[in-house]
Amino acid sequence: MGKDRISSGIPGLNRLLDGGYIRSRSMLIVGGPGTGKSILTWHFLFNGLMNDENAVLLSLDQPLDLILSDMANFGWDPREAVENKSFSILSGTLNLVPNEIGFEYMISFDHPVLREQPFTIPRLAELIRKKASEIDATRIVVDGLGPLLELAGNRFEIRQMVYSFIRELARDKRSLLLTHELRTGINAGNDEMPYFIADGVIKLDMLYSAGDYVRTMRVIKIRGTSHIMRPIMFKISDNGIEAFPDARLPE
Amino acid sequence: MGKDRISSGIPGLNRLLDGGYIRSRSMLIVGGPGTGKSILTWHFLFNGLMNDENAVLLSLDQPLDLILSDMANFGWDPREAVENKSFSILSGTLNLVPNEIGFEYMISFDHPVLREQPFTIPRLAELIRKKASEIDATRIVVDGLGPLLELAGNRFEIRQMVYSFIRELARDKRSLLLTHELRTGINAGNDEMPYFIADGVIKLDMLYSAGDYVRTMRVIKIRGTSHIMRPIMFKISDNGIEAFPDARLPE
Amino acid sequence: MGKDRISSGIPGLNRLLDGGYIRSRSMLIVGGPGTGKSILTWHFLFNGLMNDENAVLLSLDQPLDLILSDMANFGWDPREAVENKSFSILSGTLNLVPNEIGFEYMISFDHPVLREQPFTIPRLAELIRKKASEIDATRIVVDGLGPLLELAGNRFEIRQMVYSFIRELARDKRSLLLTHELRTGINAGNDEMPYFIADGVIKLDMLYSAGDYVRTMRVIKIRGTSHIMRPIMFKISDNGIEAFPDARLPE
Amino acid sequence: MGKDRISSGIPGLNRLLDGGYIRSRSMLIVGGPGTGKSILTWHFLFNGLMNDENAVLLSLDQPLDLILSDMANFGWDPREAVENKSFSILSGTLNLVPNEIGFEYMISFDHPVLREQPFTIPRLAELIRKKASEIDATRIVVDGLGPLLELAGNRFEIRQMVYSFIRELARDKRSLLLTHELRTGINAGNDEMPYFIADGVIKLDMLYSAGDYVRTMRVIKIRGTSHIMRPIMFKISDNGIEAFPDARLPE
Amino acid sequence: MGKDRISSGIPGLNRLLDGGYIRSRSMLIVGGPGTGKSILTWHFLFNGLMNDENAVLLSLDQPLDLILSDMANFGWDPREAVENKSFSILSGTLNLVPNEIGFEYMISFDHPVLREQPFTIPRLAELIRKKASEIDATRIVVDGLGPLLELAGNRFEIRQMVYSFIRELARDKRSLLLTHELRTGINAGNDEMPYFIADGVIKLDMLYSAGDYVRTMRVIKIRGTSHIMRPIMFKISDNGIEAFPDARLPE
Amino acid sequence: MGKDRISSGIPGLNRLLDGGYIRSRSMLIVGGPGTGKSILTWHFLFNGLMNDENAVLLSLDQPLDLILSDMANFGWDPREAVENKSFSILSGTLNLVPNEIGFEYMISFDHPVLREQPFTIPRLAELIRKKASEIDATRIVVDGLGPLLELAGNRFEIRQMVYSFIRELARDKRSLLLTHELRTGINAGNDEMPYFIADGVIKLDMLYSAGDYVRTMRVIKIRGTSHIMRPIMFKISDNGIEAFPDARLPE
């Protein structure tokens, strides 16, 4: 019995993945700043929309207009899909607001209905799942776990809630892509995100060679299947990500 | 007086181990994400079932249906063994649930009877031992100590309980395999799991060579016996793990 | 649809950025001490003033007279622009002042009206936005997040407020440049500033080669666009920064 | 005036030590998992028994039956010595047991009389000294300081008590061997055990060379004597440890 | 408009600095133990005295008699200058003295009038500024921020006060030299002193080459001016520091 | 005016030091375990006794009989000097003893009169100074600051007291030698002992070369004098330390 595969929207990556992401599972995309994590998720989202798979995108890194403008750079325009309810974008920022007994977390959503509600992490998971149900989405992207983990700091309870958040989202058996920005620098504490939280992990990287940087991606893990382990090169152009599974990496 | 050996289910690894794991002892399998820890334990479990040794598997990393689907990838189907009570799978997730005085840990088991019980680590050990007694299991696998140690965070008491948990399981003199995911990256704090907790340690790794990764395994320690110390290569294919004790590692 | 670009004031850097910074977005300039972060922002400010784009500069690192004197070194004199209200400089120092219940943060501004007010980080954001509105500024520079983050220490709440501060400033869709001094030394804890906080990141560095240091700059990330990834050389002379996108870096 | 030497039971190590351990002093044996620390102490114990020097062994790492089985692997059988009271083995595990005000440490001894007593570290030292007095032992081995230090965690008082424990044992002028498992990995926090606590330190290691590991031992320190400083090779076979002071280490 | 320069008292360093330190600004001298930080400041002080620029020296590292004796080693005798009030030396040690509610910091000054006063960091800044006013000093040296930062430990408030201390001293527009001893060793936590606190930073170092050490100095940063970035060699002889800006560093 | 020098008792080291230690100053001897710190101090002590300079030795690492036995190994016998009151040895161990409100530090001295007194660090300084006064000692050795700093742990107040302790001892202008054991291993936190606390620092080390270790010593710092900076080789034989300032170090 083979796995049911779902296209990443990037042919070269599909080959690396032996056909695509595994349907109904979670995949964590990690990489330093500027390695192309968001663009990788957009390929996944628009591939879905083109194949009548509805999608939900949550971004706590940037406001809706910037997301739209950045997608447009690569020729993607989600506005029609949003209007006919095949695509739902939840964007906003997490803020710390003082109250009587200390502080309270607020998510300021760009969405007109949701604006300025006091949100907790469990309610965020609930919101995403509700949105996904409403539009019958099979693909979910959470772009940027960073702001949620920043909230955690060293607070054990909140970190646990982020893990619960991921587990909650994984429960409905929708295909789930999560991105997490690795810090650069030799002492960056990247261990705050254990990889066992997801069913698979892809790492995006930059390789310095002869005065320039080459972009690479590598499948670190996919549960329960064999996969190609070597890093492959990719480029980001006006068409988004193009991966080259056959090209030789510079030494 | 020689040790009583028990097959790992992987011929090449048996050779490395001078015949197999030592019966009635505990073995810790460590390795980064995607190194094949779960698959290694499945060889052990199904080798047992084929030789009329009953088995218990605890997994807090993923739900039952994913485990079954992943095992099927390699041609293993445990459903018959589960039905005739030679195999028991305890799978579920650990969650943090608020109560009046703070937080409480819940294990949500996939098992119909066990679902949503408030569980503590000592009760988890008790449950596994009870299950093992019920089906007269001689092989126990705990796949993923990560979620238990995550619970611990910096809390000394819970970490101690995880150690007690391992000691409890070791008490019945069943053969015990534990897996623990090492974090990647140079600053990963992997020292949260002291190796003296188990009777033996095997480390799975990936070795980068000429643009690709080669899988290696190495016996780091087995109490009270000499063993082959060098790392050997292995592959993961549709038949699971195949180890090559005679192949030369790339420089 | 292409991005609306805004000149950095440095021709070579504009080429690296495919035309300039992206208008109405935030850019983080990081680098060790003495790498030229302030000078880089002055090019941006005076390029704006020459093109009738008004600007606000906040500096908590040094007093007004030193800033004026240092700008003069490179031939820039902002005094006329300040007088005719196309440029506003907010400079001062953060101080810790004891009160009855502990300590209170004071910003001692050089500005005659603002001197010695007890300021909080949210009020600082409010002040900058108000100044920007008053003079209709489209370019904002915050030179030195260090003092704000120093205040944070390990205090989670204040660090969160610094992030909120950046998000607040980004809200008005003015073009925003932030500088942050990376600590030198192999164990410097530079991870206190996650890069996802800004839309783009440029890193200034020094490369040791054959007994001397060569200055380099590199675009680490710009959201939603492709960009040149390789580091390029630059010099600081009496005319400020001159970047050489075509020069070959020493090995 | 020369030191009174006491055989380590390993001829090659005796040569490294200029005749053997120094009588009536403490020696700390450190090394990663699987480096042979326990076996090294068994040579010392059985050499004593063969020369009418009685001995006490404390192990908090594993139960009595495993110890006996592991010793048997190398041809050592201590049962007769235990019966005629020339050898005393104290084995057990440390457990954390909740009580009304928090937690309490219990040592579960395998010994029938001692089973399940609530023990503190000072009482453990007292017990060992009492046992040593009863059988007139001149050699004491504490195999595995790890569990005691684990108890300490970051708690200053307990760590101090472990040091006091060692000092207490050293007070009776019996020859004392302590083992401590160093953690592997580049960030392992091995500094929890300062070496000034013992009169001498031997480090066991593994050296990777040409695809295999070579075992090495090195005398790091012996108070008040000169000694051979270079690492030497050793092997573990069915006869236990054989050291080769004259063999050349691989580069 | 060029900067007003002030001689460092070391011709080779003046060349590196394009004429000397910048008048009325602060300069931080960092380096490991024994790199010559104190001697570098003495050149600055005695160059001032020879040119009728009065000076204040604060040292919390060593008592007055040792300072005088060490200066004499290089042929400097400040006693006449002290007597005719062109030079003021404040030397002493910081001590922790218990009081009813905890501890209190005492500075034991060698100065007869100041001896044994309970001093706080703000009062120390006030004292230095008062002394500088009394003798109309234009050059101030604080030799050793270490004891002040030691006091801080992890206490946020005291560390902030040390920064305030530096800012206070910088306020009077006297030329200010500060020294800070960097810890040796790869894990030394040198990041406790952010460089943005001063207008310029010079680093003294030792370079191991062919069995010996070569002394080097490097200007890491000077605000608002270009400067020579490469490290240059220097020697310490009976005449103090001699710098060689033209000599080639060993590879 | 040259410094008054005092022989280290080791001719080769005297040459490195330009004649010897500086009289009436403090010198810190640092090095890993087994590098010869104690032996280096014994040369200093017995050189004093031979030249009619009385001496005090404090050791909290080991009891009196071991010290005497170890000194005898190198042909030194201090017993006559102790009897005629030209030499005073204070040896003992620091212990943590529970009392009603927590814990209390006890120094168990080997000295018959001093045995088992509850001692604080200030009283320890007082005791040494009193002993030094009684026998008119000009040389003081504190062998092993480790136990005192261990007491400190992360407790700021005790660490400050250790620094005060050193300052107290330095106050009487006796020549003072302190030893401190550096931890081995790449992550050892050796920064707990800032070098500015002493007037000079000598580091003992071991250099691995061609399968063996070579002992080296290096003067890291001496306040206010030039000195030879390069590391030199030394040996420990039955005559103690012999240093070779002219020998070439292996590459």
PDB file of C-alpha atoms in Angstrom, chain C residues 36-122:
ATOM      1  CA  GLY C  36      29.073  51.501   8.974  1.00  0.00           C
ATOM      2  CA  LYS C  37      25.437  51.038   9.936  1.00  0.00           C
ATOM      3  CA  SER C  38      24.786  54.692  10.835  1.00  0.00           C
ATOM      4  CA  ILE C  39      26.434  56.008   7.687  1.00  0.00           C
ATOM      5  CA  LEU C  40      24.306  53.653   5.606  1.00  0.00           C
ATOM      6  CA  THR C  41      21.168  55.160   7.134  1.00  0.00           C
ATOM      7  CA  TRP C  42      22.407  58.716   6.531  1.00  0.00           C
ATOM      8  CA  HIS C  43      22.668  58.036   2.800  1.00  0.00           C
ATOM      9  CA  PHE C  44      19.035  56.996   2.955  1.00  0.00           C
ATOM     10  CA  LEU C  45      17.987  60.084   4.921  1.00  0.00           C
ATOM     11  CA  PHE C  46      19.818  62.664   2.803  1.00  0.00           C
ATOM     12  CA  ASN C  47      18.800  60.984  -0.419  1.00  0.00           C
ATOM     13  CA  GLY C  48      15.253  61.476   0.783  1.00  0.00           C
ATOM     14  CA  LEU C  49      15.789  65.143   1.686  1.00  0.00           C
ATOM     15  CA  MET C  50      17.303  65.804  -1.738  1.00  0.00           C
ATOM     16  CA  ASN C  51      14.222  64.246  -3.326  1.00  0.00           C
ATOM     17  CA  ASP C  52      11.680  66.072  -1.204  1.00  0.00           C
ATOM     18  CA  GLU C  53      10.946  63.073   0.972  1.00  0.00           C
ATOM     19  CA  ASN C  54      10.889  64.207   4.565  1.00  0.00           C
ATOM     20  CA  ALA C  55      12.505  62.086   7.245  1.00  0.00           C
ATOM     21  CA  VAL C  56      12.650  61.327  10.963  1.00  0.00           C
ATOM     22  CA  LEU C  57      15.768  59.993  12.713  1.00  0.00           C
ATOM     23  CA  LEU C  58      15.691  58.476  16.184  1.00  0.00           C
ATOM     24  CA  SER C  59      19.028  57.783  17.864  1.00  0.00           C
ATOM     25  CA  LEU C  60      19.373  56.588  21.439  1.00  0.00           C
ATOM     26  CA  ASP C  61      23.104  55.974  21.058  1.00  0.00           C
ATOM     27  CA  GLN C  62      24.461  59.481  20.984  1.00  0.00           C
ATOM     28  CA  PRO C  63      23.541  63.139  21.539  1.00  0.00           C
ATOM     29  CA  LEU C  64      22.528  65.556  18.810  1.00  0.00           C
ATOM     30  CA  ASP C  65      25.776  67.504  18.620  1.00  0.00           C
ATOM     31  CA  LEU C  66      27.796  64.342  18.004  1.00  0.00           C
ATOM     32  CA  ILE C  67      25.395  63.224  15.304  1.00  0.00           C
ATOM     33  CA  LEU C  68      25.639  66.605  13.569  1.00  0.00           C
ATOM     34  CA  SER C  69      29.417  66.577  13.847  1.00  0.00           C
ATOM     35  CA  ASP C  70      29.680  63.053  12.457  1.00  0.00           C
ATOM     36  CA  MET C  71      27.358  63.800   9.543  1.00  0.00           C
ATOM     37  CA  ALA C  72      29.425  66.876   8.764  1.00  0.00           C
ATOM     38  CA  ASN C  73      32.461  64.623   8.374  1.00  0.00           C
ATOM     39  CA  PHE C  74      30.903  63.247   5.230  1.00  0.00           C
ATOM     40  CA  GLY C  75      29.678  66.602   4.013  1.00  0.00           C
ATOM     41  CA  TRP C  76      26.086  66.331   5.196  1.00  0.00           C
ATOM     42  CA  ASP C  77      24.494  69.224   7.068  1.00  0.00           C
ATOM     43  CA  PRO C  78      20.898  68.622   8.145  1.00  0.00           C
ATOM     44  CA  ARG C  79      20.423  71.895  10.024  1.00  0.00           C
ATOM     45  CA  GLU C  80      18.582  73.715   7.248  1.00  0.00           C
ATOM     46  CA  ALA C  81      16.285  70.721   6.717  1.00  0.00           C
ATOM     47  CA  VAL C  82      15.575  70.618  10.445  1.00  0.00           C
ATOM     48  CA  GLU C  83      14.723  74.309  10.474  1.00  0.00           C
ATOM     49  CA  ASN C  84      12.303  74.135   7.557  1.00  0.00           C
ATOM     50  CA  LYS C  85      10.696  71.051   9.068  1.00  0.00           C
ATOM     51  CA  SER C  86      11.562  68.527   6.420  1.00  0.00           C
ATOM     52  CA  PHE C  87      13.773  66.629   8.860  1.00  0.00           C
ATOM     53  CA  SER C  88      13.294  65.800  12.512  1.00  0.00           C
ATOM     54  CA  ILE C  89      16.037  64.343  14.737  1.00  0.00           C
ATOM     55  CA  LEU C  90      15.057  62.719  18.010  1.00  0.00           C
ATOM     56  CA  SER C  91      18.197  61.947  19.964  1.00  0.00           C
ATOM     57  CA  GLY C  92      18.668  61.106  23.569  1.00  0.00           C
ATOM     58  CA  THR C  93      19.674  58.478  26.047  1.00  0.00           C
ATOM     59  CA  LEU C  94      17.731  55.929  28.056  1.00  0.00           C
ATOM     60  CA  ASN C  95      18.315  56.040  31.778  1.00  0.00           C
ATOM     61  CA  LEU C  96      17.197  53.977  34.709  1.00  0.00           C
ATOM     62  CA  VAL C  97      15.871  56.127  37.519  1.00  0.00           C
ATOM     63  CA  PRO C  98      14.893  54.718  40.931  1.00  0.00           C
ATOM     64  CA  ASN C  99      11.399  55.443  42.220  1.00  0.00           C
ATOM     65  CA  GLU C 100       9.390  54.223  45.237  1.00  0.00           C
ATOM     66  CA  ILE C 101       8.558  50.790  43.893  1.00  0.00           C
ATOM     67  CA  GLY C 102      11.758  50.024  41.992  1.00  0.00           C
ATOM     68  CA  PHE C 103      12.979  51.634  38.814  1.00  0.00           C
ATOM     69  CA  GLU C 104      11.558  53.707  36.010  1.00  0.00           C
ATOM     70  CA  TYR C 105      12.914  54.321  32.532  1.00  0.00           C
ATOM     71  CA  MET C 106      13.590  57.888  31.462  1.00  0.00           C
ATOM     72  CA  ILE C 107      14.489  59.073  28.001  1.00  0.00           C
ATOM     73  CA  SER C 108      16.558  62.224  28.198  1.00  0.00           C
ATOM     74  CA  PHE C 109      15.982  63.877  24.851  1.00  0.00           C
ATOM     75  CA  ASP C 110      18.286  66.527  23.488  1.00  0.00           C
ATOM     76  CA  HIS C 111      15.239  68.233  22.098  1.00  0.00           C
ATOM     77  CA  PRO C 112      14.417  71.284  24.280  1.00  0.00           C
ATOM     78  CA  VAL C 113      10.714  70.507  24.573  1.00  0.00           C
ATOM     79  CA  LEU C 114      11.079  66.803  25.264  1.00  0.00           C
ATOM     80  CA  ARG C 115      13.898  66.869  27.797  1.00  0.00           C
ATOM     81  CA  GLU C 116      13.632  64.515  30.796  1.00  0.00           C
ATOM     82  CA  GLN C 117      10.237  62.984  30.258  1.00  0.00           C
ATOM     83  CA  PRO C 118       9.501  59.581  31.736  1.00  0.00           C
ATOM     84  CA  PHE C 119       9.010  57.588  28.583  1.00  0.00           C
ATOM     85  CA  THR C 120       7.818  54.094  27.899  1.00  0.00           C
ATOM     86  CA  ILE C 121       8.460  52.165  24.719  1.00  0.00           C
ATOM     87  CA  PRO C 122       4.862  52.530  23.459  1.00  0.00           C
TER      88      PRO C 122
END
